[in-house]
mmCIF file of C-alpha atoms and ligand atoms in Angstrom:
data_model
loop_
_atom_site.group_PDB
_atom_site.id
_atom_site.type_symbol
_atom_site.label_atom_id
_atom_site.label_comp_id
_atom_site.label_asym_id
_atom_site.label_seq_id
_atom_site.Cartn_x
_atom_site.Cartn_y
_atom_site.Cartn_z
ATOM 1 C CA MET A 1 108.524 57.641 -42.057
ATOM 2 C CA ASN A 2 111.455 56.096 -40.360
ATOM 3 C CA ALA A 3 113.853 54.482 -42.733
ATOM 4 C CA GLY A 4 113.302 50.809 -41.654
ATOM 5 C CA ARG A 5 109.384 51.003 -41.606
ATOM 6 C CA VAL A 6 107.465 48.990 -44.250
ATOM 7 C CA VAL A 7 103.743 49.665 -44.983
ATOM 8 C CA VAL A 8 101.797 46.952 -46.673
ATOM 9 C CA ARG A 9 98.559 47.085 -48.561
ATOM 10 C CA VAL A 10 96.535 44.485 -50.380
ATOM 11 C CA ALA A 11 94.806 45.739 -53.477
ATOM 12 C CA PRO A 12 91.783 43.579 -54.374
ATOM 13 C CA ALA A 13 90.434 43.028 -57.882
ATOM 14 C CA LYS A 14 86.885 43.986 -58.556
ATOM 15 C CA LEU A 15 84.073 42.351 -60.571
ATOM 16 C CA ASN A 16 81.057 44.010 -62.198
ATOM 17 C CA LEU A 17 78.114 41.891 -61.399
ATOM 18 C CA THR A 18 76.059 44.310 -63.524
ATOM 19 C CA LEU A 19 77.192 47.164 -65.719
ATOM 20 C CA ALA A 20 74.634 49.297 -67.532
ATOM 21 C CA VAL A 21 75.805 52.304 -69.574
ATOM 22 C CA VAL A 22 73.143 55.062 -68.962
ATOM 23 C CA GLY A 23 74.470 57.928 -71.174
ATOM 24 C CA ARG A 24 77.394 60.031 -72.371
ATOM 25 C CA ARG A 25 78.513 62.899 -70.180
ATOM 26 C CA PRO A 26 79.610 66.344 -71.392
ATOM 27 C CA ASP A 27 83.233 65.297 -70.348
ATOM 28 C CA GLY A 28 83.292 62.540 -72.831
ATOM 29 C CA PHE A 29 82.932 59.742 -70.069
ATOM 30 C CA HIS A 30 80.210 57.310 -70.165
ATOM 31 C CA ALA A 31 77.775 57.563 -67.194
ATOM 32 C CA LEU A 32 77.324 54.116 -65.632
ATOM 33 C CA HIS A 33 75.142 52.083 -63.137
ATOM 34 C CA SER A 34 77.085 49.201 -61.895
ATOM 35 C CA VAL A 35 77.033 46.762 -58.964
ATOM 36 C CA MET A 36 80.799 46.268 -58.106
ATOM 37 C CA VAL A 37 82.216 43.729 -55.705
ATOM 38 C CA PRO A 38 85.686 43.215 -54.498
ATOM 39 C CA LEU A 39 87.454 39.848 -54.862
ATOM 40 C CA ALA A 40 90.014 38.070 -52.708
ATOM 41 C CA LEU A 41 92.282 38.061 -55.646
ATOM 42 C CA GLY A 42 94.563 40.990 -55.051
ATOM 43 C CA ASP A 43 97.942 42.714 -55.829
ATOM 44 C CA ARG A 44 100.281 43.371 -52.839
ATOM 45 C CA LEU A 45 102.197 46.723 -52.247
ATOM 46 C CA ALA A 46 104.904 47.316 -49.815
ATOM 47 C CA PHE A 47 106.092 50.897 -49.292
ATOM 48 C CA THR A 48 109.523 51.926 -47.897
ATOM 49 C CA ARG A 49 111.309 55.243 -47.970
ATOM 50 C CA ALA A 50 113.053 55.722 -51.386
ATOM 51 C CA HIS A 51 116.863 56.032 -51.455
ATOM 52 C CA GLY A 52 116.738 58.721 -54.135
ATOM 53 C CA PRO A 53 114.770 61.902 -54.532
ATOM 54 C CA ALA A 54 111.980 60.381 -56.775
ATOM 55 C CA ASP A 55 109.241 57.843 -56.013
ATOM 56 C CA ALA A 56 110.262 54.527 -57.439
ATOM 57 C CA LEU A 57 108.265 51.491 -58.396
ATOM 58 C CA HIS A 58 109.432 47.729 -58.762
ATOM 59 C CA VAL A 59 106.965 45.301 -60.335
ATOM 60 C CA THR A 60 107.294 41.420 -59.440
ATOM 61 C CA GLY A 61 105.037 38.475 -59.444
ATOM 62 C CA PRO A 62 103.098 36.365 -62.003
ATOM 63 C CA GLY A 63 101.320 39.364 -63.467
ATOM 64 C CA GLY A 64 104.609 41.129 -63.593
ATOM 65 C CA GLY A 65 105.344 39.143 -66.708
ATOM 66 C CA ALA A 66 102.972 41.460 -68.356
ATOM 67 C CA ALA A 67 104.871 44.411 -66.982
ATOM 68 C CA SER A 68 105.276 45.661 -70.487
ATOM 69 C CA ALA A 69 101.395 46.045 -70.578
ATOM 70 C CA LEU A 70 101.668 48.264 -67.381
ATOM 71 C CA GLY A 71 103.390 50.807 -69.538
ATOM 72 C CA PRO A 72 106.407 52.870 -68.497
ATOM 73 C CA PRO A 73 106.819 53.445 -64.497
ATOM 74 C CA GLU A 74 106.033 57.144 -64.831
ATOM 75 C CA ALA A 75 102.487 56.405 -66.321
ATOM 76 C CA ASN A 76 101.895 53.662 -63.679
ATOM 77 C CA LEU A 77 98.842 54.268 -61.565
ATOM 78 C CA VAL A 78 100.739 53.383 -58.271
ATOM 79 C CA LEU A 79 103.224 56.399 -58.962
ATOM 80 C CA ARG A 80 100.195 58.618 -60.054
ATOM 81 C CA GLY A 81 98.334 57.621 -56.819
ATOM 82 C CA ILE A 82 101.369 58.653 -54.800
ATOM 83 C CA ALA A 83 101.676 61.917 -56.692
ATOM 84 C CA ALA A 84 97.885 62.610 -56.137
ATOM 85 C CA ALA A 85 98.242 61.952 -52.397
ATOM 86 C CA ARG A 86 101.204 64.260 -52.168
ATOM 87 C CA ALA A 87 99.459 66.897 -54.059
ATOM 88 C CA ALA A 88 96.316 66.676 -51.908
ATOM 89 C CA LEU A 89 98.431 66.978 -48.686
ATOM 90 C CA GLY A 90 100.593 69.793 -50.234
ATOM 91 C CA ALA A 91 97.492 71.614 -51.108
ATOM 92 C CA ARG A 92 96.510 71.475 -47.484
ATOM 93 C CA GLY A 93 99.811 73.259 -46.482
ATOM 94 C CA VAL A 94 101.861 70.052 -45.463
ATOM 95 C CA SER A 95 105.500 70.925 -46.221
ATOM 96 C CA PRO A 96 107.198 68.643 -48.949
ATOM 97 C CA GLU A 97 109.888 67.539 -46.201
ATOM 98 C CA ARG A 98 107.095 65.593 -44.512
ATOM 99 C CA LEU A 99 106.195 63.788 -47.831
ATOM 100 C CA PRO A 100 109.515 62.184 -48.737
ATOM 101 C CA ALA A 101 109.928 60.002 -51.805
ATOM 102 C CA LEU A 102 108.629 56.393 -51.603
ATOM 103 C CA ALA A 103 109.890 53.167 -53.050
ATOM 104 C CA VAL A 104 107.042 50.766 -53.925
ATOM 105 C CA ARG A 105 107.307 46.960 -54.497
ATOM 106 C CA LEU A 106 104.245 45.897 -56.382
ATOM 107 C CA GLU A 107 103.591 42.233 -56.435
ATOM 108 C CA LYS A 108 101.274 41.935 -59.452
ATOM 109 C CA VAL A 109 98.803 39.048 -59.355
ATOM 110 C CA ILE A 110 95.690 40.637 -61.058
ATOM 111 C CA PRO A 111 95.767 40.312 -64.850
ATOM 112 C CA VAL A 112 96.564 43.626 -66.496
ATOM 113 C CA ALA A 113 93.956 45.495 -68.685
ATOM 114 C CA ALA A 114 91.463 42.570 -68.060
ATOM 115 C CA GLY A 115 88.333 44.397 -66.744
ATOM 116 C CA LEU A 116 89.444 43.561 -63.105
ATOM 117 C CA ALA A 117 90.445 47.243 -62.269
ATOM 118 C CA GLY A 118 93.953 46.108 -61.022
ATOM 119 C CA GLY A 119 95.422 49.456 -61.970
ATOM 120 C CA SER A 120 92.720 51.371 -60.184
ATOM 121 C CA SER A 121 92.962 49.186 -57.125
ATOM 122 C CA ASP A 122 96.698 49.632 -57.031
ATOM 123 C CA ALA A 123 96.136 53.417 -57.212
ATOM 124 C CA ALA A 124 93.699 53.352 -54.339
ATOM 125 C CA ALA A 125 96.101 51.279 -52.277
ATOM 126 C CA ALA A 126 98.983 53.609 -53.251
ATOM 127 C CA ILE A 127 96.966 56.716 -52.050
ATOM 128 C CA ASP A 128 96.041 54.959 -48.696
ATOM 129 C CA GLY A 129 99.596 53.437 -48.243
ATOM 130 C CA ALA A 130 101.417 56.769 -48.967
ATOM 131 C CA PHE A 131 99.259 58.518 -46.334
ATOM 132 C CA ASP A 132 100.078 55.865 -43.819
ATOM 133 C CA ALA A 133 103.860 55.936 -44.785
ATOM 134 C CA TRP A 134 103.920 59.656 -44.294
ATOM 135 C CA GLY A 135 102.145 59.392 -40.979
ATOM 136 C CA PHE A 136 98.781 60.814 -41.942
ATOM 137 C CA LYS A 137 95.325 59.444 -41.464
ATOM 138 C CA LEU A 138 92.514 60.072 -43.853
ATOM 139 C CA ALA A 139 90.726 62.270 -41.177
ATOM 140 C CA ASP A 140 93.825 64.401 -40.668
ATOM 141 C CA GLU A 141 94.085 67.690 -42.542
ATOM 142 C CA GLY A 142 90.366 67.756 -43.089
ATOM 143 C CA LEU A 143 90.694 64.751 -45.562
ATOM 144 C CA ASP A 144 87.639 62.576 -45.027
ATOM 145 C CA ALA A 145 87.055 59.353 -47.071
ATOM 146 C CA ALA A 146 84.864 61.195 -49.620
ATOM 147 C CA SER A 147 87.572 63.841 -50.423
ATOM 148 C CA VAL A 148 90.210 61.091 -50.829
ATOM 149 C CA ALA A 149 87.884 59.368 -53.231
ATOM 150 C CA VAL A 150 87.751 62.612 -55.181
ATOM 151 C CA VAL A 151 91.580 62.521 -55.290
ATOM 152 C CA GLY A 152 91.510 59.079 -56.482
ATOM 153 C CA ALA A 153 88.866 59.825 -59.143
ATOM 154 C CA ALA A 154 91.180 62.042 -60.922
ATOM 155 C CA VAL A 155 93.639 59.030 -61.352
ATOM 156 C CA GLY A 156 91.155 56.635 -62.685
ATOM 157 C CA SER A 157 87.327 55.975 -62.879
ATOM 158 C CA ASP A 158 87.354 52.799 -60.764
ATOM 159 C CA VAL A 159 89.435 54.196 -57.884
ATOM 160 C CA PRO A 160 86.742 55.676 -55.830
ATOM 161 C CA PHE A 161 85.011 52.200 -55.413
ATOM 162 C CA PHE A 162 87.977 50.763 -53.670
ATOM 163 C CA PHE A 163 87.711 53.442 -50.980
ATOM 164 C CA ALA A 164 84.295 52.117 -50.213
ATOM 165 C CA GLY A 165 85.794 48.920 -48.876
ATOM 166 C CA GLY A 166 83.083 46.506 -49.988
ATOM 167 C CA TRP A 167 80.039 45.990 -52.213
ATOM 168 C CA ALA A 168 78.825 49.290 -53.867
ATOM 169 C CA LEU A 169 76.605 50.700 -56.294
ATOM 170 C CA VAL A 170 78.840 52.685 -58.704
ATOM 171 C CA GLU A 171 77.382 55.593 -60.854
ATOM 172 C CA GLY A 172 78.515 58.534 -62.715
ATOM 173 C CA ARG A 173 81.909 57.895 -64.340
ATOM 174 C CA GLY A 174 82.790 55.921 -61.159
ATOM 175 C CA GLU A 175 82.940 58.797 -58.643
ATOM 176 C CA ARG A 176 79.319 58.160 -57.030
ATOM 177 C CA VAL A 177 79.729 55.250 -54.745
ATOM 178 C CA THR A 178 76.879 53.931 -52.593
ATOM 179 C CA PRO A 179 77.978 51.130 -50.216
ATOM 180 C CA LEU A 180 75.702 48.004 -50.498
ATOM 181 C CA ARG A 181 75.256 45.247 -48.020
ATOM 182 C CA ALA A 182 77.185 42.142 -48.891
ATOM 183 C CA PRO A 183 75.016 38.911 -49.033
ATOM 184 C CA ILE A 184 74.716 36.874 -45.877
ATOM 185 C CA GLY A 185 76.068 33.235 -46.046
ATOM 186 C CA GLU A 186 79.301 31.650 -47.216
ATOM 187 C CA PRO A 187 81.334 33.817 -49.653
ATOM 188 C CA LEU A 188 80.489 32.938 -53.140
ATOM 189 C CA GLY A 189 83.215 31.327 -55.287
ATOM 190 C CA VAL A 190 84.109 32.842 -58.608
ATOM 191 C CA LEU A 191 85.967 31.246 -61.536
ATOM 192 C CA LEU A 192 87.796 33.840 -63.600
ATOM 193 C CA VAL A 193 89.065 32.944 -67.079
ATOM 194 C CA THR A 194 91.215 35.906 -68.634
ATOM 195 C CA PRO A 195 92.498 35.503 -72.216
ATOM 196 C CA ALA A 196 96.061 36.559 -72.692
ATOM 197 C CA LEU A 197 95.275 39.732 -74.387
ATOM 198 C CA ALA A 198 95.218 43.316 -72.937
ATOM 199 C CA VAL A 199 91.997 45.045 -73.873
ATOM 200 C CA PRO A 200 92.358 48.801 -73.279
ATOM 201 C CA THR A 201 89.252 50.315 -71.741
ATOM 202 C CA PRO A 202 89.324 53.339 -74.020
ATOM 203 C CA ASP A 203 89.049 51.044 -77.110
ATOM 204 C CA VAL A 204 85.852 49.449 -75.622
ATOM 205 C CA PHE A 205 84.160 52.744 -74.737
ATOM 206 C CA ALA A 206 85.112 54.023 -78.206
ATOM 207 C CA ALA A 207 83.501 51.073 -79.878
ATOM 208 C CA TYR A 208 80.280 51.533 -77.700
ATOM 209 C CA ALA A 209 80.206 55.144 -78.737
ATOM 210 C CA ALA A 210 80.475 54.142 -82.363
ATOM 211 C CA GLY A 211 77.311 52.013 -81.994
ATOM 212 C CA ALA A 212 78.350 48.629 -80.655
ATOM 213 C CA ARG A 213 75.733 48.421 -78.060
ATOM 214 C CA PRO A 214 72.798 46.375 -77.028
ATOM 215 C CA MET A 215 69.271 47.114 -78.248
ATOM 216 C CA THR A 216 67.546 46.920 -74.791
ATOM 217 C CA GLY A 217 67.766 48.542 -71.436
ATOM 218 C CA ALA A 218 67.852 45.067 -69.634
ATOM 219 C CA ALA A 219 71.130 45.672 -67.975
ATOM 220 C CA LEU A 220 69.939 48.871 -66.307
ATOM 221 C CA ALA A 221 66.721 47.052 -65.137
ATOM 222 C CA THR A 222 68.774 43.996 -63.728
ATOM 223 C CA SER A 223 71.337 46.512 -62.167
ATOM 224 C CA GLY A 224 68.779 48.484 -60.452
ATOM 225 C CA HIS A 225 66.991 45.428 -59.160
ATOM 226 C CA LEU A 226 70.111 44.058 -57.823
ATOM 227 C CA ALA A 227 71.152 47.252 -56.040
ATOM 228 C CA GLY A 228 67.711 47.371 -54.494
ATOM 229 C CA GLU A 229 67.913 43.805 -53.342
ATOM 230 C CA CYS A 230 71.434 44.036 -51.814
ATOM 231 C CA ALA A 231 70.307 47.248 -49.947
ATOM 232 C CA ARG A 232 67.334 45.255 -48.471
ATOM 233 C CA GLY A 233 69.608 42.314 -47.547
ATOM 234 C CA LEU A 234 70.234 39.402 -49.896
ATOM 235 C CA THR A 235 71.440 35.849 -49.197
ATOM 236 C CA ALA A 236 74.305 34.302 -51.094
ATOM 237 C CA GLY A 237 71.906 31.611 -52.327
ATOM 238 C CA ARG A 238 69.437 34.145 -53.811
ATOM 239 C CA LEU A 239 72.349 35.954 -55.504
ATOM 240 C CA LEU A 240 73.466 32.673 -57.159
ATOM 241 C CA GLU A 241 69.950 32.126 -58.408
ATOM 242 C CA ARG A 242 70.400 35.410 -60.266
ATOM 243 C CA ALA A 243 73.557 34.405 -61.922
ATOM 244 C CA GLY A 244 71.909 33.803 -65.363
ATOM 245 C CA LEU A 245 70.332 37.338 -65.452
ATOM 246 C CA LEU A 246 73.604 38.923 -64.073
ATOM 247 C CA ALA A 247 75.751 37.246 -66.732
ATOM 248 C CA VAL A 248 73.826 39.155 -69.388
ATOM 249 C CA ALA A 249 73.618 42.391 -67.673
ATOM 250 C CA ASN A 250 76.748 44.152 -69.076
ATOM 251 C CA ASP A 251 76.179 46.751 -71.854
ATOM 252 C CA LEU A 252 79.754 46.713 -72.858
ATOM 253 C CA VAL A 253 79.740 43.060 -74.141
ATOM 254 C CA PRO A 254 78.856 44.043 -77.768
ATOM 255 C CA ALA A 255 81.697 46.662 -77.655
ATOM 256 C CA THR A 256 84.200 44.249 -76.311
ATOM 257 C CA ALA A 257 83.179 41.857 -79.136
ATOM 258 C CA ALA A 258 83.740 44.462 -81.578
ATOM 259 C CA VAL A 259 87.504 44.892 -80.202
ATOM 260 C CA VAL A 260 87.989 41.126 -79.718
ATOM 261 C CA PRO A 261 85.572 39.287 -82.026
ATOM 262 C CA ASP A 262 86.860 35.810 -80.872
ATOM 263 C CA LEU A 263 85.693 36.268 -77.387
ATOM 264 C CA VAL A 264 82.068 35.556 -78.342
ATOM 265 C CA ALA A 265 82.864 32.003 -79.321
ATOM 266 C CA PHE A 266 85.287 31.572 -76.450
ATOM 267 C CA ARG A 267 82.645 32.720 -73.947
ATOM 268 C CA ARG A 268 80.078 30.167 -75.424
ATOM 269 C CA ALA A 269 82.646 27.349 -75.194
ATOM 270 C CA VAL A 270 83.409 28.023 -71.621
ATOM 271 C CA SER A 271 79.799 28.070 -70.856
ATOM 272 C CA ARG A 272 79.211 24.752 -72.434
ATOM 273 C CA LEU A 273 82.296 23.400 -70.600
ATOM 274 C CA VAL A 274 81.094 24.438 -67.063
ATOM 275 C CA GLY A 275 77.431 24.125 -67.746
ATOM 276 C CA ARG A 276 76.715 27.635 -66.259
ATOM 277 C CA SER A 277 76.149 31.206 -67.312
ATOM 278 C CA VAL A 278 79.284 33.202 -68.082
ATOM 279 C CA GLY A 279 79.536 36.865 -67.520
ATOM 280 C CA GLN A 280 82.158 39.446 -68.616
ATOM 281 C CA SER A 281 83.742 41.848 -65.986
ATOM 282 C CA GLY A 282 83.735 45.451 -66.920
ATOM 283 C CA SER A 283 85.233 46.041 -70.354
ATOM 284 C CA GLY A 284 86.682 42.672 -70.541
ATOM 285 C CA PRO A 285 88.247 40.255 -71.534
ATOM 286 C CA THR A 286 87.866 38.500 -68.240
ATOM 287 C CA LEU A 287 84.970 36.083 -68.086
ATOM 288 C CA TRP A 288 83.441 35.127 -64.701
ATOM 289 C CA VAL A 289 81.170 32.231 -63.529
ATOM 290 C CA LEU A 290 79.649 32.202 -60.012
ATOM 291 C CA TYR A 291 79.769 29.144 -57.558
ATOM 292 C CA PRO A 292 78.384 28.339 -54.183
ATOM 293 C CA SER A 293 82.027 28.142 -52.704
ATOM 294 C CA PHE A 294 85.621 28.530 -53.388
ATOM 295 C CA ASP A 295 85.933 24.969 -53.664
ATOM 296 C CA ALA A 296 83.286 24.515 -56.421
ATOM 297 C CA ALA A 297 84.935 27.354 -58.305
ATOM 298 C CA GLU A 298 88.348 25.570 -57.873
ATOM 299 C CA GLU A 299 87.024 22.334 -59.144
ATOM 300 C CA ALA A 300 85.666 24.162 -62.303
ATOM 301 C CA ALA A 301 88.973 25.835 -62.771
ATOM 302 C CA GLY A 302 90.557 22.482 -62.879
ATOM 303 C CA ARG A 303 88.215 21.379 -65.684
ATOM 304 C CA VAL A 304 88.900 24.492 -67.701
ATOM 305 C CA ARG A 305 92.623 24.114 -67.218
ATOM 306 C CA ALA A 306 92.404 20.457 -68.368
ATOM 307 C CA ALA A 307 90.448 21.494 -71.504
ATOM 308 C CA VAL A 308 92.954 24.193 -72.382
ATOM 309 C CA HIS A 309 95.753 21.680 -71.841
ATOM 310 C CA ASP A 310 94.371 18.993 -74.133
ATOM 311 C CA GLY A 311 93.388 21.454 -76.795
ATOM 312 C CA SER A 312 89.668 20.943 -76.575
ATOM 313 C CA LEU A 313 89.174 24.629 -75.517
ATOM 314 C CA THR A 314 91.219 27.271 -77.427
ATOM 315 C CA ALA A 315 91.308 30.849 -76.094
ATOM 316 C CA PRO A 316 91.841 33.838 -78.124
ATOM 317 C CA GLY A 317 95.279 35.775 -77.269
ATOM 318 C CA ASP A 318 98.977 35.221 -77.427
ATOM 319 C CA GLY A 319 98.949 32.187 -75.030
ATOM 320 C CA PRO A 320 96.921 30.224 -72.617
ATOM 321 C CA PRO A 321 94.361 32.162 -70.559
ATOM 322 C CA THR A 322 94.862 32.908 -66.948
ATOM 323 C CA ILE A 323 92.350 30.656 -64.966
ATOM 324 C CA CYS A 324 91.872 31.083 -61.366
ATOM 325 C CA ALA A 325 89.326 30.409 -58.544
ATOM 326 C CA THR A 326 88.835 33.191 -56.017
ATOM 327 C CA THR A 327 85.901 34.394 -53.791
ATOM 328 C CA ILE A 328 83.893 37.587 -53.516
ATOM 329 C CA LEU A 329 84.852 39.477 -50.370
ATOM 330 C CA THR A 330 82.007 40.104 -47.995
ATOM 331 C CA ALA A 331 84.048 42.164 -45.597
ATOM 332 C CA PRO A 332 87.067 44.540 -46.324
ATOM 333 C CA LEU A 333 90.451 42.785 -46.449
ATOM 334 C CA SER A 334 92.499 43.868 -43.409
ATOM 335 C CA SER A 335 95.899 44.883 -44.673
ATOM 336 C CA PRO A 336 98.768 44.170 -42.419
ATOM 337 C CA ALA A 337 99.553 47.878 -41.582
ATOM 338 C CA GLN A 338 103.179 47.225 -40.966
ATOM 339 C CA GLU A 339 105.826 44.653 -41.095
ATOM 340 C CA PRO A 340 109.592 44.513 -40.390
ATOM 341 C CA ALA A 341 112.026 45.624 -43.112
ATOM 342 C CA GLU A 342 113.178 42.862 -45.394
HETATM 343 O O1 C5P B 1 89.262 56.415 -65.993
HETATM 344 P P1 C5P B 1 89.850 55.348 -66.799
HETATM 345 O O2 C5P B 1 91.277 55.626 -67.059
HETATM 346 O O3 C5P B 1 89.520 53.951 -66.328
HETATM 347 O O4 C5P B 1 89.179 55.434 -68.231
HETATM 348 C C1 C5P B 1 89.868 55.043 -69.427
HETATM 349 C C2 C5P B 1 88.966 55.501 -70.707
HETATM 350 O O5 C5P B 1 87.782 54.756 -70.733
HETATM 351 C C3 C5P B 1 88.584 56.953 -70.569
HETATM 352 O O6 C5P B 1 89.547 57.774 -71.050
HETATM 353 C C4 C5P B 1 87.334 56.968 -71.349
HETATM 354 O O7 C5P B 1 87.585 57.009 -72.797
HETATM 355 C C5 C5P B 1 86.698 55.625 -71.090
HETATM 356 N N1 C5P B 1 85.797 55.658 -69.950
HETATM 357 C C6 C5P B 1 84.407 56.009 -70.265
HETATM 358 N N2 C5P B 1 83.479 56.155 -69.322
HETATM 359 C C7 C5P B 1 83.839 55.708 -68.135
HETATM 360 C C8 C5P B 1 85.046 55.099 -67.856
HETATM 361 C C9 C5P B 1 85.987 55.097 -68.768
HETATM 362 O O8 C5P B 1 84.109 56.545 -71.399
HETATM 363 N N3 C5P B 1 82.863 55.598 -67.183
#
């Protein structure tokens, strides 16, 4: 890439509308059946050529306050994503001189270790952005979207989902991604409430493996039904009618509750306050509530913020929860491919 060029990518958060655990695989990972959707809430990554010989990462933004929760830079999924992209191109005979070190500015907006797959989305955006920065397209060098998703899967279970670019049924440990049609109609609003505590995904799966799991297979039934309905074409209104069923269709809830017992009472309190069903995204602790529009979600966010402020709602964690309104994306975010150097 020429020295002044800046490649930009937006890395959306994801929400699990359903999450069924269908078994344990020989590799120790759990096999899932999950309808996953991308959100307008996202991190922003800007790639330039690094001054030094090594890839470099600089984290900023409101979520950057939790930079310590991101771990050391060398363990960050952005740098691991770039390394995976370089290795994939290197394995196809591309010379290292064509893959120079990159400097990435990551503006962190998505809460960290919150069940929103911010790290995996950053990794997917890093792979895609690195390809672009080095002047490669996915179709080049025999790399189609599926094989790039395989590169991503090695970095994190949720990475392949982000290469699908929209609503998807996710199976296996996350590597089997079947695109689904997004509902027709106004994009649904979502209220997200994330307690100020990082919940490591391995801890939640370990609790699940140790027996903290639901008694019924209801989540799988709901998940299968929703995937079928999406494939056939669902309206946003119909989806909203399903919110109560979706909110209880997450098999990891008892495991997350084993890791963060106070989340159970908090979830009930949020539900009482907003008068709607409250779901949990992924391994938590982010709670979600669906609304017909962004404005309706924003109005509810205001009520939750006020209740936290006046002390009538207390969240587990080291401080006040992150409360935000966003929408479920119905079309892929178009990332500005290039912008002038700052
Ligand atoms: O792939 P990722 O880094 O997100 O996974 C973190 C950990 O969560 C894994 O090491 C594994 O313990 C657990 N996990 C699992 N089954 C999955 C995804 C994650 O057991 N499908």
